[in-house]
PDB file of C-alpha atoms in Angstrom:
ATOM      1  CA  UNK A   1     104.442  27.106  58.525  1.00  0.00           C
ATOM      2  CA  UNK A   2     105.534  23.360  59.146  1.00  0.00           C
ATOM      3  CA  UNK A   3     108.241  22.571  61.184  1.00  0.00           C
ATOM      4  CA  UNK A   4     110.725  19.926  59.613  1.00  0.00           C
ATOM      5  CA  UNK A   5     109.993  17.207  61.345  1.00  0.00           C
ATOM      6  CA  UNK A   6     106.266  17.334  60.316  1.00  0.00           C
ATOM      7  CA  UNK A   7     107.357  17.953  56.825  1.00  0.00           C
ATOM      8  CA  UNK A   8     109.712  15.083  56.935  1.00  0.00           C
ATOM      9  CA  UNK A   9     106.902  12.919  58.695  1.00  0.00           C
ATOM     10  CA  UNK A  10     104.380  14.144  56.153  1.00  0.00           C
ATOM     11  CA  UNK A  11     106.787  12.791  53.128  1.00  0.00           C
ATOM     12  CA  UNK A  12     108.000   9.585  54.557  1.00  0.00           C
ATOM     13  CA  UNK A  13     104.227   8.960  55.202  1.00  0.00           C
ATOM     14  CA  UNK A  14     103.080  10.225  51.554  1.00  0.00           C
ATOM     15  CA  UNK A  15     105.255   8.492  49.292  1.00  0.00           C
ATOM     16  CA  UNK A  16     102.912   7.235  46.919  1.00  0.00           C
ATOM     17  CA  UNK A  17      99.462   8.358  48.716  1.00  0.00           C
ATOM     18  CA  UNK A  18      97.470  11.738  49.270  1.00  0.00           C
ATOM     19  CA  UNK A  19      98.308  13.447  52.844  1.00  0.00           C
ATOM     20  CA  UNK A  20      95.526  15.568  54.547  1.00  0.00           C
ATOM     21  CA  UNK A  21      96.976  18.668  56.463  1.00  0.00           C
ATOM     22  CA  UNK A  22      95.386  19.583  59.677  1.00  0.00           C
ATOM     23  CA  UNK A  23      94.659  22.651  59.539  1.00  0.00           C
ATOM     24  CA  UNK A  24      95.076  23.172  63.327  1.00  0.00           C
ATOM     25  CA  UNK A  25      98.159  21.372  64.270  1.00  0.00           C
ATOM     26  CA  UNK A  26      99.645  21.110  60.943  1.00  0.00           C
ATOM     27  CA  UNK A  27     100.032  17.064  61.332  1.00  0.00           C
ATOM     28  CA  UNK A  28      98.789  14.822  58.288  1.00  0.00           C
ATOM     29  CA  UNK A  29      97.341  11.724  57.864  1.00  0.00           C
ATOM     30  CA  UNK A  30      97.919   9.157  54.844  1.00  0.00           C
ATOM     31  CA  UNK A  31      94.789   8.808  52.961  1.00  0.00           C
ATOM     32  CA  UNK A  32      95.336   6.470  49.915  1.00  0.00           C
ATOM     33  CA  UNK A  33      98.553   4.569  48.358  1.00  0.00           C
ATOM     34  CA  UNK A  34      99.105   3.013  51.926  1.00  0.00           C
ATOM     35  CA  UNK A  35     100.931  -0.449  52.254  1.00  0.00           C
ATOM     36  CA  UNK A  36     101.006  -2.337  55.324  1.00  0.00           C
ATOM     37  CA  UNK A  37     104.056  -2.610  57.212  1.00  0.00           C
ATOM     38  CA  UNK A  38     105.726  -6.028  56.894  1.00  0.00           C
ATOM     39  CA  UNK A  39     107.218  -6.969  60.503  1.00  0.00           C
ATOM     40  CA  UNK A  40     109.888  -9.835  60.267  1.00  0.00           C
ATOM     41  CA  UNK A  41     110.251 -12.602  62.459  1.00  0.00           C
ATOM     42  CA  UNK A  42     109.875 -11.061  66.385  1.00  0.00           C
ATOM     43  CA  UNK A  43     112.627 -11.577  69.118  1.00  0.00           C
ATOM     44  CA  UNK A  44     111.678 -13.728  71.837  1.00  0.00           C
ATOM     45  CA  UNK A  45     110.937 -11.470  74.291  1.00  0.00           C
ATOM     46  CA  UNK A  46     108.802  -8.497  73.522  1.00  0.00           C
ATOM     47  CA  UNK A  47     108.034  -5.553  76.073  1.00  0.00           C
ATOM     48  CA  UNK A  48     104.398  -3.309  75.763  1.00  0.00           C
ATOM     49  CA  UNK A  49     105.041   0.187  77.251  1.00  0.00           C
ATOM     50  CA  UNK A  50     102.211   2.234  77.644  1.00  0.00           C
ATOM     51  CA  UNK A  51     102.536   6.304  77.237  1.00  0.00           C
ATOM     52  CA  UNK A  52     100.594   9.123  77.682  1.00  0.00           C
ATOM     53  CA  UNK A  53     100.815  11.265  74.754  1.00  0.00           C
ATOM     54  CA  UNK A  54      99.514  15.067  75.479  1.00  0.00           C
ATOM     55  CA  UNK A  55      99.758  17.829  72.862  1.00  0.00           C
ATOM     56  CA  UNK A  56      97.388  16.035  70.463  1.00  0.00           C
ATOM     57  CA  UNK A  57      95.035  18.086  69.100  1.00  0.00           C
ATOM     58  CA  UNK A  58      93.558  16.356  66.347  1.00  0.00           C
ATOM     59  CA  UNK A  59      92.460  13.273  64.732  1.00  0.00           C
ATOM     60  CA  UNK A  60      95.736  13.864  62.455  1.00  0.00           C
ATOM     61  CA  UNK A  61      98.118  13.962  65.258  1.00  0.00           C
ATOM     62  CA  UNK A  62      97.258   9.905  66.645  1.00  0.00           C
ATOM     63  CA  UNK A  63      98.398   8.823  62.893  1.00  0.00           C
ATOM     64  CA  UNK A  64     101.430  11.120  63.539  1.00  0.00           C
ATOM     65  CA  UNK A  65     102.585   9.678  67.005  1.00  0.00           C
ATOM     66  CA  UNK A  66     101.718   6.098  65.407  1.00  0.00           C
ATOM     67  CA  UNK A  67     104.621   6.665  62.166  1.00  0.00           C
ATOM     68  CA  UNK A  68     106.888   8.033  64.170  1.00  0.00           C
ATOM     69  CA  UNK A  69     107.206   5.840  67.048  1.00  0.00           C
ATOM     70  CA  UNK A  70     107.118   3.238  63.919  1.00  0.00           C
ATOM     71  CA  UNK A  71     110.481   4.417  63.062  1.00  0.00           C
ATOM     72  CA  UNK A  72     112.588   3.631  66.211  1.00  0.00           C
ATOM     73  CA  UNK A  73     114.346   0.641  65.565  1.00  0.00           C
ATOM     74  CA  UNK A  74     113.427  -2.242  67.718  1.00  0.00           C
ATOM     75  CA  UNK A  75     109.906  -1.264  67.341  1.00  0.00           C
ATOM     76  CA  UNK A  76     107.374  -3.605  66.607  1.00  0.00           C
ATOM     77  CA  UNK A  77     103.715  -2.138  66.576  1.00  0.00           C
ATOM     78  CA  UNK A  78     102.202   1.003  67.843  1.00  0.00           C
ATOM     79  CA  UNK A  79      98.520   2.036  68.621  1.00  0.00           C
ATOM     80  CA  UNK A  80      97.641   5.603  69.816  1.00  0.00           C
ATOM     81  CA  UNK A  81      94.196   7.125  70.043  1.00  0.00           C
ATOM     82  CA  UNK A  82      93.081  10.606  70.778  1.00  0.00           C
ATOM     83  CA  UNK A  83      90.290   9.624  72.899  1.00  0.00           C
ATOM     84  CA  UNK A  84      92.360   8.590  75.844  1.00  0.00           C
ATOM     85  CA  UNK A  85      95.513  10.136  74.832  1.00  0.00           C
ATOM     86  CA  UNK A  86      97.140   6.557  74.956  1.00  0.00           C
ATOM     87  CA  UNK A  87      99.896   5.443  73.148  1.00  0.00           C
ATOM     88  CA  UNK A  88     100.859   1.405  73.256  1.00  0.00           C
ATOM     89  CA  UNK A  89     103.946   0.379  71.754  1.00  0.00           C
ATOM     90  CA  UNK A  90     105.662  -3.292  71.251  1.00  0.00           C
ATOM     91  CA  UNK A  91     109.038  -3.137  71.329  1.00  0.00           C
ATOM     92  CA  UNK A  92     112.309  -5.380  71.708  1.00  0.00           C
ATOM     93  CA  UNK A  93     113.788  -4.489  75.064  1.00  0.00           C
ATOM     94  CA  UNK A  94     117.139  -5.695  73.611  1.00  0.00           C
ATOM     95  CA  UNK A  95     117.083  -3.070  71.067  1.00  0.00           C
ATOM     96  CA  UNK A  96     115.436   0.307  72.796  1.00  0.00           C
ATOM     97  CA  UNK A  97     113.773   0.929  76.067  1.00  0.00           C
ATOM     98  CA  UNK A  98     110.713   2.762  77.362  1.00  0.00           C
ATOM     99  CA  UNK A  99     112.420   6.068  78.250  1.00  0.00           C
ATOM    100  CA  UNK A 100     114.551   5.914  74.277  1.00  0.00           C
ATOM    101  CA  UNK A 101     110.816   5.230  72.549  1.00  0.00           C
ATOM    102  CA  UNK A 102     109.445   8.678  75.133  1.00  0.00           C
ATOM    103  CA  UNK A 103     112.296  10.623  74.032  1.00  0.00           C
ATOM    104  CA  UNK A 104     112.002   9.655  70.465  1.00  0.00           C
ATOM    105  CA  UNK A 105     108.633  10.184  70.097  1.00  0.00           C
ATOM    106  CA  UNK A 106     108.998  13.630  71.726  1.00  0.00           C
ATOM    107  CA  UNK A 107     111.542  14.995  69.460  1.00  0.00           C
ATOM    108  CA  UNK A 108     110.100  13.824  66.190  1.00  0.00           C
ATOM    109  CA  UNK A 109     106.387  15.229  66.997  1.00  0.00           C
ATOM    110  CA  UNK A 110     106.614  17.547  69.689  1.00  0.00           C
ATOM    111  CA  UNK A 111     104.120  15.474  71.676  1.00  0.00           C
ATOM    112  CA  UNK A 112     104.508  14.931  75.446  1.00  0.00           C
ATOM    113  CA  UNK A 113     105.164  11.545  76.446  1.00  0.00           C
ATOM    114  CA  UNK A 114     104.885   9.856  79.597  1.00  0.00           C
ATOM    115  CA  UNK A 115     105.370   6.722  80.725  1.00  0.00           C
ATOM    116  CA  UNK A 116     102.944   4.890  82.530  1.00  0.00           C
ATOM    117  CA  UNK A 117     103.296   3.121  85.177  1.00  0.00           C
ATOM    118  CA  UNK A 118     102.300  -0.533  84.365  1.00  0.00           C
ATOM    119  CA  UNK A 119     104.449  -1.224  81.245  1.00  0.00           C
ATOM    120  CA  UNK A 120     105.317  -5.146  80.904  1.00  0.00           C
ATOM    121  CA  UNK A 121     107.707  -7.625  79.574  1.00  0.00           C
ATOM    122  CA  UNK A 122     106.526 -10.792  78.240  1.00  0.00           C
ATOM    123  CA  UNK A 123     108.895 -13.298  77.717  1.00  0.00           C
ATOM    124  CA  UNK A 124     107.920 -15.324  74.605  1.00  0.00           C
ATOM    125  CA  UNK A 125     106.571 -12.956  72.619  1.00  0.00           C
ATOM    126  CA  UNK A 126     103.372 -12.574  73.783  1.00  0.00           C
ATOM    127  CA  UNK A 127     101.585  -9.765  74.524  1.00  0.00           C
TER     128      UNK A 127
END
C-alpha cells in the first residue's frame, strides 16, 4: 500500500501524464504529458547545497526526491541521481535554508538527507 505522501507526490506529478509505479519502493516516475517548469526571474544571490539522499532504492525514487524538493518555496532547481546518492539543490537563502530543504525533503519522501559539507553561496546568481 502507498503511503500519502507518495500518493500525493504521484498525483501532483501525473496530472496530465502516465506515472510508472515501482514496484519495489512504491515511488513513480512521470512518463508522458510532462511540461517544463517555468522559473521566474532569480534573486540575486542564490545558494547550491549539496545532500546525501539514502533510502533510494530505485531509478523511481531520484525523480521522487527531484519533485519534491521542487516544491519548497524558494527553490530554484534540483538534480539527484541514484548513482552517487547526490542530491544538488539551488535555492534562495532569503527564502529557506539548507537544514528547512533536509527536513522537507525527509518528510515528503521518507528519504534520508544529509547535508554535505561544502554547500556554497554565490552572490550574483551564479552557480
Amino acid at each position: 500500500m502507498l503511503s500519502s505522501w507518495k500518493v500525493t507526490l504521484l498525483f501532483a506529478a501525473g496530472v496530465g501524464g502516465a506515472a510508472v509505479l515501482c514496484p519495489l519502493c512504491g515511488a513513480g516516475l512521470q512518463t508522458a504529458g510532462a511540461q517544463p517548469a517555468q522559473v521566474g526571474l532569480q534573486a540575486a544571490d542564490t545558494a547550491t547545497v549539496r545532500l546525501h539522499i539514502s533510502k533510494m532504492t530505485c531509478g523511481s525514487c531520484p525523480a521522487t526526491a527531484r519533485l519534491a524538493l521542487k516544491r519548497l518555496p524558494g527553490v530554484y532547481s534540483a538534480t539527484v541521481t541514484l548513482d552517487d546518492s547526490l542530491g544538488i539543490v539551488r535555492y534562495d537563502p532569503r527564502q529557506v535554508s539548507p537544514v528547512q530543504i533536509a527536513a522537507h525533503l525527509t518528510r515528503l519522501t521518507g528519504f534520508g538527507a544529509t547535508i554535505l559539507p561544502d554547500t556554497t553561496r554565490t552572490p550574483g546568481g551564479g552557480q
